[in-house]
Coordinates of C-alpha atoms and ligand atoms in Angstrom, one line a residue:
X1 CA -153.1 -263.4 -51.8
X2 CA -149.4 -264.3 -52.4
X3 CA -147.9 -266.4 -55.7
X4 CA -147.8 -269.7 -56.1
X5 CA -145.3 -271.4 -57.3
X6 CA -146.6 -273.9 -60.5
X7 CA -143.1 -276.0 -59.8
X8 CA -142.6 -275.8 -56.6
X9 CA -144.8 -276.9 -53.9
X10 CA -144.2 -273.8 -51.2
X11 CA -146.8 -273.7 -47.9
X12 CA -148.5 -270.2 -47.8
X13 CA -146.6 -269.7 -44.6
X14 CA -143.4 -270.0 -46.4
X15 CA -144.5 -267.7 -49.4
X16 CA -145.9 -264.9 -47.3
X17 CA -142.3 -264.9 -45.5
X18 CA -140.9 -264.5 -48.9
X19 CA -143.4 -261.5 -49.7
X20 CA -142.7 -259.8 -46.4
X21 CA -138.9 -260.5 -46.6
X22 CA -138.2 -258.8 -50.3
X23 CA -140.1 -256.0 -48.8
X24 CA -138.4 -255.6 -46.0
X25 CA -134.6 -256.2 -48.1
X26 CA -135.2 -253.3 -50.5
X27 CA -133.3 -251.0 -48.7
X28 CA -130.2 -253.7 -48.1
X29 CA -130.9 -254.7 -52.0
X30 CA -130.5 -251.5 -53.7
X31 CA -127.1 -250.6 -51.6
X32 CA -126.0 -254.5 -52.9
X33 CA -127.3 -253.2 -56.2
X34 CA -124.9 -249.6 -56.0
X35 CA -122.2 -251.6 -55.4
X36 CA -122.5 -254.2 -58.0
X37 CA -122.7 -251.4 -60.4
X38 CA -119.4 -249.4 -59.4
X39 CA -118.1 -252.9 -58.9
X40 CA -118.9 -253.7 -62.8
X41 CA -117.4 -250.6 -64.0
X42 CA -114.2 -251.5 -62.0
X43 CA -113.7 -254.4 -64.0
X44 CA -114.7 -253.5 -66.9
X45 CA -112.2 -250.4 -67.2
X46 CA -109.6 -253.1 -66.4
X47 CA -110.3 -254.8 -68.9
X48 CA -110.5 -251.9 -71.3
X49 CA -107.1 -251.1 -70.5
X50 CA -105.6 -254.0 -70.8
X51 CA -107.2 -254.4 -74.2
X52 CA -108.0 -257.9 -73.6
X53 CA -109.2 -259.5 -76.7
X54 CA -109.2 -263.5 -77.6
X55 CA -105.9 -263.2 -78.7
X56 CA -105.6 -263.9 -74.5
X57 CA -107.7 -266.7 -74.2
X58 CA -105.7 -269.3 -76.3
X59 CA -103.6 -270.6 -73.4
X60 CA -100.3 -272.4 -73.2
X61 CA -98.9 -275.3 -73.2
X62 CA -95.3 -277.0 -71.4
X63 CA -93.4 -274.1 -69.6
X64 CA -95.7 -271.4 -70.8
X65 CA -92.9 -269.0 -71.5
X66 CA -94.1 -265.4 -72.6
X67 CA -98.4 -266.3 -72.2
X68 CA -100.1 -263.1 -72.8
X69 CA -102.8 -264.3 -71.8
X70 CA -101.8 -265.1 -67.9
X71 CA -99.6 -261.9 -68.2
X72 CA -103.1 -259.3 -68.8
X73 CA -105.1 -261.6 -66.3
X74 CA -102.2 -260.7 -63.5
X75 CA -102.4 -256.6 -64.9
X76 CA -106.7 -257.1 -64.5
X77 CA -106.7 -258.3 -61.3
X78 CA -104.3 -255.8 -59.8
X79 CA -105.6 -252.5 -61.2
X80 CA -109.2 -253.8 -59.9
X81 CA -107.5 -254.4 -56.6
X82 CA -105.8 -251.5 -56.7
X83 CA -102.3 -252.8 -56.1
X84 CA -98.9 -253.4 -58.1
X85 CA -99.3 -256.6 -59.0
X86 CA -100.9 -260.5 -58.7
X87 CA -100.1 -263.9 -59.4
X88 CA -103.9 -265.6 -60.7
X89 CA -102.9 -269.3 -61.3
X90 CA -105.5 -272.4 -61.8
X91 CA -102.3 -274.6 -60.3
X92 CA -103.4 -273.0 -56.7
X93 CA -105.1 -275.8 -55.9
X94 CA -107.3 -274.0 -52.9
X95 CA -107.6 -271.2 -51.1
X96 CA -105.6 -272.7 -48.4
X97 CA -102.8 -273.1 -50.6
X98 CA -102.9 -269.6 -52.1
X99 CA -102.6 -268.8 -48.4
X100 CA -99.5 -270.9 -47.8
X101 CA -97.4 -269.8 -50.8
X102 CA -98.4 -266.8 -49.6
X103 CA -96.8 -267.1 -46.3
X104 CA -94.0 -269.6 -47.1
X105 CA -93.2 -267.0 -49.8
X106 CA -93.0 -263.6 -47.5
X107 CA -91.8 -266.1 -44.1
X108 CA -87.8 -266.4 -43.5
X109 CA -86.6 -268.6 -40.4
X110 CA -86.9 -266.9 -37.3
X111 CA -89.4 -264.8 -38.5
X112 CA -92.5 -264.0 -36.6
X113 CA -96.2 -264.3 -38.2
X114 CA -98.7 -262.6 -36.1
X115 CA -102.3 -263.0 -36.6
X116 CA -104.3 -260.1 -35.2
X117 CA -107.9 -261.0 -36.0
X118 CA -107.8 -264.4 -33.4
X119 CA -107.3 -267.9 -34.7
X120 CA -107.5 -268.2 -38.6
X121 CA -109.0 -270.7 -40.2
X122 CA -109.2 -274.4 -39.6
X123 CA -107.2 -275.6 -42.8
X124 CA -104.2 -273.1 -41.5
X125 CA -103.6 -274.3 -38.1
X126 CA -101.5 -277.5 -39.9
X127 CA -99.9 -275.4 -41.6
X128 CA -98.8 -272.5 -39.1
X129 CA -98.3 -275.9 -37.0
X130 CA -101.2 -274.6 -34.0
X131 CA -101.9 -278.7 -35.0
X132 CA -100.0 -281.8 -36.0
X133 CA -96.2 -282.1 -36.3
X134 CA -93.3 -282.8 -38.7
X135 CA -95.6 -282.2 -41.6
X136 CA -93.5 -279.8 -43.0
X137 CA -95.6 -276.6 -41.6
X138 CA -93.9 -272.7 -40.9
X139 CA -93.6 -274.2 -37.1
X140 CA -91.2 -276.9 -38.3
X141 CA -88.8 -274.0 -40.5
X142 CA -88.6 -272.1 -37.5
X143 CA -90.9 -269.5 -38.1
X144 CA -93.0 -268.6 -34.7
X145 CA -96.0 -268.0 -34.5
X146 CA -98.5 -265.5 -32.0
X147 CA -102.1 -264.1 -32.0
X148 CA -103.9 -261.1 -30.6
X149 CA -107.5 -262.1 -29.7
X150 CA -110.4 -260.8 -30.5
X151 CA -112.2 -258.7 -27.7
X152 CA -115.2 -260.4 -25.5
X153 CA -117.6 -258.6 -28.0
X154 CA -115.5 -260.4 -31.3
X155 CA -114.0 -256.7 -32.2
X156 CA -110.2 -256.2 -33.2
X157 CA -107.6 -255.0 -29.9
X158 CA -106.2 -252.0 -31.0
X159 CA -104.2 -251.7 -27.8
X160 CA -103.2 -254.8 -28.2
X161 CA -102.3 -255.2 -31.6
X162 CA -100.3 -252.2 -31.5
X163 CA -98.5 -253.4 -28.8
X164 CA -97.6 -256.9 -30.1
X165 CA -96.8 -255.9 -33.9
X166 CA -93.5 -254.5 -33.6
X167 CA -91.3 -257.5 -33.5
X168 CA -93.6 -259.0 -36.7
X169 CA -92.3 -259.6 -40.4
X170 CA -96.1 -260.7 -41.2
X171 CA -99.1 -259.4 -39.4
X172 CA -102.0 -261.4 -40.5
X173 CA -105.8 -260.5 -40.8
X174 CA -108.7 -262.6 -41.7
X175 CA -111.5 -260.8 -43.1
X176 CA -114.5 -263.2 -43.0
X177 CA -115.9 -264.6 -40.0
X178 CA -115.0 -268.3 -41.5
X179 CA -117.3 -270.8 -39.6
X180 CA -117.4 -268.9 -36.3
X181 CA -120.0 -266.3 -35.3
X182 CA -117.6 -262.8 -34.9
X183 CA -118.0 -260.5 -36.8
X184 CA -116.3 -259.9 -40.8
X185 CA -114.1 -257.4 -40.4
X186 CA -115.1 -254.2 -43.0
X187 CA -112.9 -253.1 -45.1
X188 CA -112.7 -249.6 -42.9
X189 CA -111.9 -252.4 -39.6
X190 CA -109.4 -253.8 -41.6
X191 CA -107.8 -250.2 -42.4
X192 CA -108.3 -249.1 -38.9
X193 CA -105.8 -252.3 -37.8
X194 CA -103.2 -251.2 -40.3
X195 CA -102.9 -248.3 -38.9
X196 CA -101.7 -249.4 -35.8
X197 CA -99.7 -251.9 -36.8
X198 CA -98.2 -249.0 -39.2
X199 CA -98.0 -246.9 -35.4
X200 CA -94.9 -249.0 -34.3
X201 CA -94.2 -251.5 -37.4
X202 CA -92.9 -249.7 -41.1
X203 CA -91.7 -253.0 -42.1
X204 CA -94.3 -255.8 -41.6
X205 CA -95.9 -257.2 -44.8
X206 CA -100.0 -257.0 -43.5
X207 CA -101.9 -259.7 -45.1
X208 CA -105.1 -260.5 -45.5
X209 CA -107.5 -263.5 -46.1
X210 CA -109.6 -261.9 -48.3
X211 CA -111.6 -265.2 -49.1
X212 CA -115.6 -264.7 -49.1
X213 CA -114.9 -261.0 -49.2
X214 CA -113.8 -259.7 -53.1
X215 CA -116.6 -257.4 -54.3
X216 CA -118.9 -256.9 -51.1
X217 CA -117.8 -253.7 -51.0
X218 CA -116.7 -251.3 -52.9
X219 CA -112.8 -251.2 -52.1
X220 CA -110.4 -254.0 -51.2
X221 CA -108.0 -254.3 -48.2
X222 CA -105.4 -253.6 -50.6
X223 CA -106.7 -250.4 -51.2
X224 CA -106.5 -249.5 -47.5
X225 CA -102.9 -250.3 -47.4
X226 CA -102.9 -254.5 -46.9
X227 CA -99.8 -255.4 -48.7
X228 CA -100.9 -258.8 -50.1
X229 CA -104.7 -260.1 -50.4
X230 CA -105.4 -263.6 -50.9
X231 CA -108.3 -265.4 -52.1
X232 CA -109.5 -268.9 -53.7
X233 CA -111.4 -268.4 -57.0
X234 CA -114.4 -271.1 -56.6
X235 CA -115.6 -268.3 -54.1
X236 CA -116.3 -264.7 -55.3
X237 CA -113.6 -263.9 -57.7
X238 CA -114.2 -266.7 -60.2
X239 CA -118.1 -265.5 -60.4
X240 CA -118.5 -269.1 -60.5
X241 CA -116.7 -270.0 -64.0
X242 CA -113.2 -270.1 -62.7
X243 CA -113.2 -274.2 -62.4
X244 CA -110.1 -273.5 -59.8
X245 CA -107.5 -271.6 -58.9
X246 CA -106.2 -268.8 -56.3
X247 CA -105.1 -265.6 -56.4
X248 CA -102.4 -263.5 -54.6
X249 CA -102.4 -259.6 -55.1
X250 CA -100.4 -256.2 -53.9
X251 CA -97.3 -255.1 -53.4
X252 CA -94.7 -256.2 -56.4
X253 CA -92.1 -257.3 -54.5
X254 CA -94.1 -259.5 -52.3
X255 CA -95.7 -261.1 -55.3
X256 CA -92.7 -262.0 -56.9
X257 CA -91.8 -263.7 -53.8
X258 CA -94.6 -265.6 -53.8
X259 CA -94.2 -266.8 -57.1
X260 CA -90.7 -268.1 -56.4
X261 CA -92.5 -270.3 -53.8
X262 CA -95.4 -271.3 -56.4
X263 CA -92.7 -272.5 -59.5
X264 CA -89.1 -271.9 -58.6
X265 CA -86.8 -268.7 -57.1
X266 CA -85.8 -267.4 -59.8
X267 CA -88.4 -268.5 -62.9
X268 CA -91.2 -267.1 -60.6
X269 CA -94.2 -265.8 -62.7
X270 CA -92.1 -266.4 -66.1
X271 CA -93.5 -269.8 -66.1
X272 CA -97.0 -271.9 -65.9
X273 CA -98.7 -273.4 -68.7
X274 CA -102.6 -271.9 -68.7
X275 CA -104.2 -274.9 -70.9
X276 CA -107.4 -273.6 -71.4
X277 CA -108.2 -272.2 -68.4
X278 CA -107.4 -268.1 -69.1
X279 CA -110.7 -267.5 -70.7
X280 CA -112.5 -269.2 -67.8
X281 CA -111.0 -266.8 -65.3
X282 CA -111.0 -263.9 -67.1
X283 CA -115.0 -264.5 -67.7
X284 CA -116.0 -265.5 -63.9
X285 CA -113.8 -262.3 -63.3
X286 CA -116.1 -260.0 -65.7
X287 CA -119.3 -261.8 -63.8
X288 CA -118.2 -261.6 -60.3
X289 CA -119.4 -258.2 -59.2
X290 CA -122.9 -259.3 -60.2
X291 CA -122.6 -262.9 -58.9
X292 CA -121.3 -261.7 -55.4
X293 CA -124.0 -259.3 -55.6
X294 CA -126.6 -262.1 -56.5
X295 CA -124.9 -264.0 -53.6
X296 CA -125.3 -261.4 -51.1
X297 CA -128.5 -260.5 -51.9
X298 CA -129.2 -264.3 -50.9
X299 CA -127.2 -264.0 -47.5
X300 CA -129.5 -260.4 -46.9
X301 CA -133.1 -262.6 -48.1
X302 CA -132.4 -265.3 -45.8
X303 CA -131.3 -263.4 -43.1
X304 CA -135.0 -261.6 -43.5
X305 CA -137.0 -265.3 -44.2
X306 CA -135.4 -266.7 -41.2
X307 CA -136.0 -263.7 -38.6
X308 CA -139.7 -263.7 -39.2
X309 CA -139.6 -268.0 -37.7
X310 CA -137.7 -266.0 -34.9
X311 CA -134.2 -267.6 -35.4
X312 CA -130.8 -265.4 -34.8
X313 CA -129.1 -264.7 -37.5
X314 CA -125.6 -263.6 -38.0
X315 CA -125.7 -260.8 -39.6
X316 CA -129.4 -259.4 -39.5
X317 CA -130.7 -258.4 -42.9
X318 CA -130.6 -254.9 -42.3
X319 CA -126.5 -254.8 -40.8
X320 CA -123.1 -253.8 -43.1
X321 CA -122.0 -256.6 -44.9
X322 CA -118.3 -257.5 -45.4
X323 CA -118.5 -261.1 -46.8
X324 CA -121.2 -263.7 -48.3
X325 CA -121.8 -266.0 -45.4
X326 CA -125.1 -265.8 -43.5
X327 CA -125.0 -268.0 -40.4
X328 CA -128.8 -268.8 -39.0
X329 CA -128.8 -270.5 -35.7
X330 CA -131.6 -273.2 -36.1
X331 CA -130.8 -274.5 -31.9
X332 CA -131.7 -278.2 -32.9
X333 CA -130.3 -280.9 -34.8
X334 CA -133.6 -281.7 -36.6
X335 CA -133.5 -278.3 -37.4
X336 CA -130.2 -278.2 -38.9
X337 CA -130.3 -281.3 -41.1
X338 CA -134.2 -280.1 -42.6
X339 CA -132.3 -277.2 -43.7
X340 CA -130.0 -278.6 -45.5
X341 CA -132.4 -281.0 -47.0
X342 CA -134.1 -277.9 -47.7
X343 CA -131.1 -275.9 -49.7
X344 CA -129.6 -279.3 -51.6
X345 CA -133.3 -279.5 -53.3
X346 CA -132.8 -276.1 -54.7
X347 CA -129.6 -277.1 -56.0
X348 CA -129.2 -277.4 -60.1
X349 CA -126.9 -280.7 -59.5
X350 CA -127.3 -283.6 -57.4
X351 CA -130.9 -281.7 -56.0
X352 CA -131.8 -285.2 -55.2
X353 CA -129.5 -286.1 -52.7
X354 CA -130.1 -286.0 -48.8
X355 CA -127.8 -284.8 -47.7
X356 CA -126.4 -287.1 -44.2
X357 CA -124.0 -285.5 -41.1
X358 CA -120.2 -287.3 -41.3
X359 CA -117.4 -287.6 -39.6
X360 CA -115.4 -285.1 -41.8
X361 CA -111.9 -285.2 -40.9
X362 CA -109.8 -282.4 -38.6
X363 CA -113.5 -282.1 -36.8
X364 CA -114.8 -283.4 -33.8
X365 CA -118.0 -282.9 -34.4
X366 CA -120.0 -284.9 -37.4
X367 CA -120.7 -282.4 -39.7
X368 CA -123.5 -281.5 -42.4
X369 CA -123.4 -280.3 -45.5
X370 CA -125.1 -279.5 -48.5
X371 CA -124.1 -278.4 -51.8
X372 CA -124.9 -279.1 -55.2
X373 CA -122.8 -277.1 -57.8
X374 CA -121.4 -277.4 -61.0
X375 CA -117.7 -276.9 -59.4
X376 CA -116.8 -279.2 -56.9
X377 CA -116.7 -277.2 -53.2
X378 CA -117.6 -274.1 -54.6
X379 CA -119.0 -271.7 -52.3
X380 CA -120.2 -268.9 -54.6
X381 CA -122.9 -271.4 -55.2
X382 CA -125.3 -272.0 -52.6
X383 CA -123.9 -274.0 -50.3
X384 CA -124.8 -274.6 -46.1
X385 CA -122.5 -276.6 -43.4
X386 CA -122.8 -276.8 -39.9
X387 CA -120.8 -278.8 -37.5
X388 CA -123.7 -280.6 -35.2
X389 CA -123.1 -279.1 -32.0
X390 CA -125.2 -276.4 -30.2
X391 CA -126.1 -274.1 -31.3
X392 CA -127.3 -275.8 -34.3
X393 CA -125.9 -273.4 -36.8
X394 CA -126.2 -273.2 -40.5
X395 CA -123.6 -271.4 -42.4
X396 CA -124.6 -271.0 -45.8
X397 CA -123.3 -268.9 -48.4
X398 CA -123.3 -268.4 -51.9
X399 CA -126.2 -268.1 -54.8
X400 CA -125.0 -267.7 -58.7
X401 CA -128.1 -266.3 -59.6
X402 CA -130.9 -264.2 -56.7
X403 CA -133.5 -266.2 -58.6
X404 CA -132.2 -269.9 -58.0
X405 CA -130.6 -268.5 -54.3
X406 CA -134.1 -267.5 -53.2
X407 CA -135.5 -270.5 -54.3
X408 CA -133.1 -272.1 -52.0
X409 CA -133.9 -270.0 -48.8
X410 CA -137.5 -271.1 -49.3
X411 CA -137.4 -274.6 -50.0
X412 CA -135.3 -274.5 -46.7
X413 CA -137.7 -273.2 -44.6
X414 CA -140.4 -275.4 -46.4
X415 CA -138.2 -278.6 -45.4
X416 CA -137.8 -277.4 -42.0
X417 CA -141.8 -276.3 -41.6
X418 CA -142.4 -279.8 -43.6
X419 CA -140.7 -281.8 -40.9
X420 CA -142.5 -280.0 -38.1
X421 CA -139.3 -278.1 -36.9
X422 CA -140.0 -274.3 -38.5
X423 CA -140.2 -271.8 -35.6
X424 CA -139.9 -274.4 -32.7
X425 CA -138.3 -274.2 -29.3
Ligands
PLP501 C1 -112.2 -270.8 -47.6 C2 -111.8 -270.1 -47.1 C3 -110.4 -270.4 -47.0 C4 -109.5 -271.2 -47.7 O1 -109.8 -272.6 -47.9 P1 -110.1 -273.7 -49.2 O2 -111.6 -274.3 -48.6 O3 -108.8 -273.9 -48.9 O4 -110.2 -272.7 -50.3 C5 -109.6 -269.3 -46.0 N1 -110.2 -268.7 -44.9 C6 -111.4 -268.3 -45.3 C7 -111.6 -267.3 -44.2 C8 -112.6 -269.0 -46.1 O5 -113.5 -268.9 -46.1

């Protein structure tokens, strides 16, 4: 018989499904651990190369001139991501802010921005000027936006990419699925996209939204020709420890342009005090390979559990992954609500809260979210959300540790069972 928990009251069906799931996942887990060990070595070697010591953690105030911790952190990130330079700052308020800084840093009036992976992440619509008017978007500054959609089976349209790239100043690629059910792009697929761009355009800056992708693979887009990669520190590379921030990494000249946009032309990377945040950012990067491995294991485990109860899951437990996101088609509003209630119960913070669907600004349908994190909004911590519309899918991600992530997934299934909706329809 399956092991009972002395702390949580699980039904035997949930315990059995969890036990089966871990058996199903053993090969996937082995691969995740192999990547984890590789990436941990990569990170440690960069720390050693740059002789990181306590003096890098003191931080600075005021202008922050000559902050050696800030400079070392940039250098470590650049090495880890296999590129020339990086801009890692707590001053980035979010991933969107880092992406915005990069786009405004690199693009000039009359330039063309070409997104080659379909519609970009929601928050970028107003940045680009697809949605909203007169808010200082790229469009307001005379930057034209063009888009190459994915094919019907949600793959990159290589032919159209080659055809449309020649005039672009920036070719933009989004690695993660975001809140769609398309496939996340593997780094190999990104490599192939870049090869198609380079056939017709040697000068464009290839910029990759790398959010949720860091450390899921052994290589990053910068290892295969991307000119800049960008992400959030309250996702993968912050390791659950960075309290805020973002990074931009890639070609030195482009990183400098981004720094001129973040601070001021001429000042760039030379300024920006770090207060007391550098230690957290170093420590988060040190933990990131392990934390990302825990999050990916949690996602794989969830895929294995929910597919046993007849749900469609994206990706499947044995499919290759390139981000930490797991989508589960829950098929009814009641099931989505029960799922989120269960995830919330597994949170270390705010476990007693009952998530409810609400009208989020910028979204057409109500959205329900489960999150109980040490860092507000940190989606490297276990969290789930979904819009209240067909097919009532939940997107879940995170899990700082696998045992806690696993528990959250089991509580989600238990909550659905108790609501009488597990395996319904
Ligand atoms: C999270 C994310 C972003 C940035 O979102 P923020 O909430 O502003 O950090 C951009 N693109 C993708 C694919 C993301 O997952």
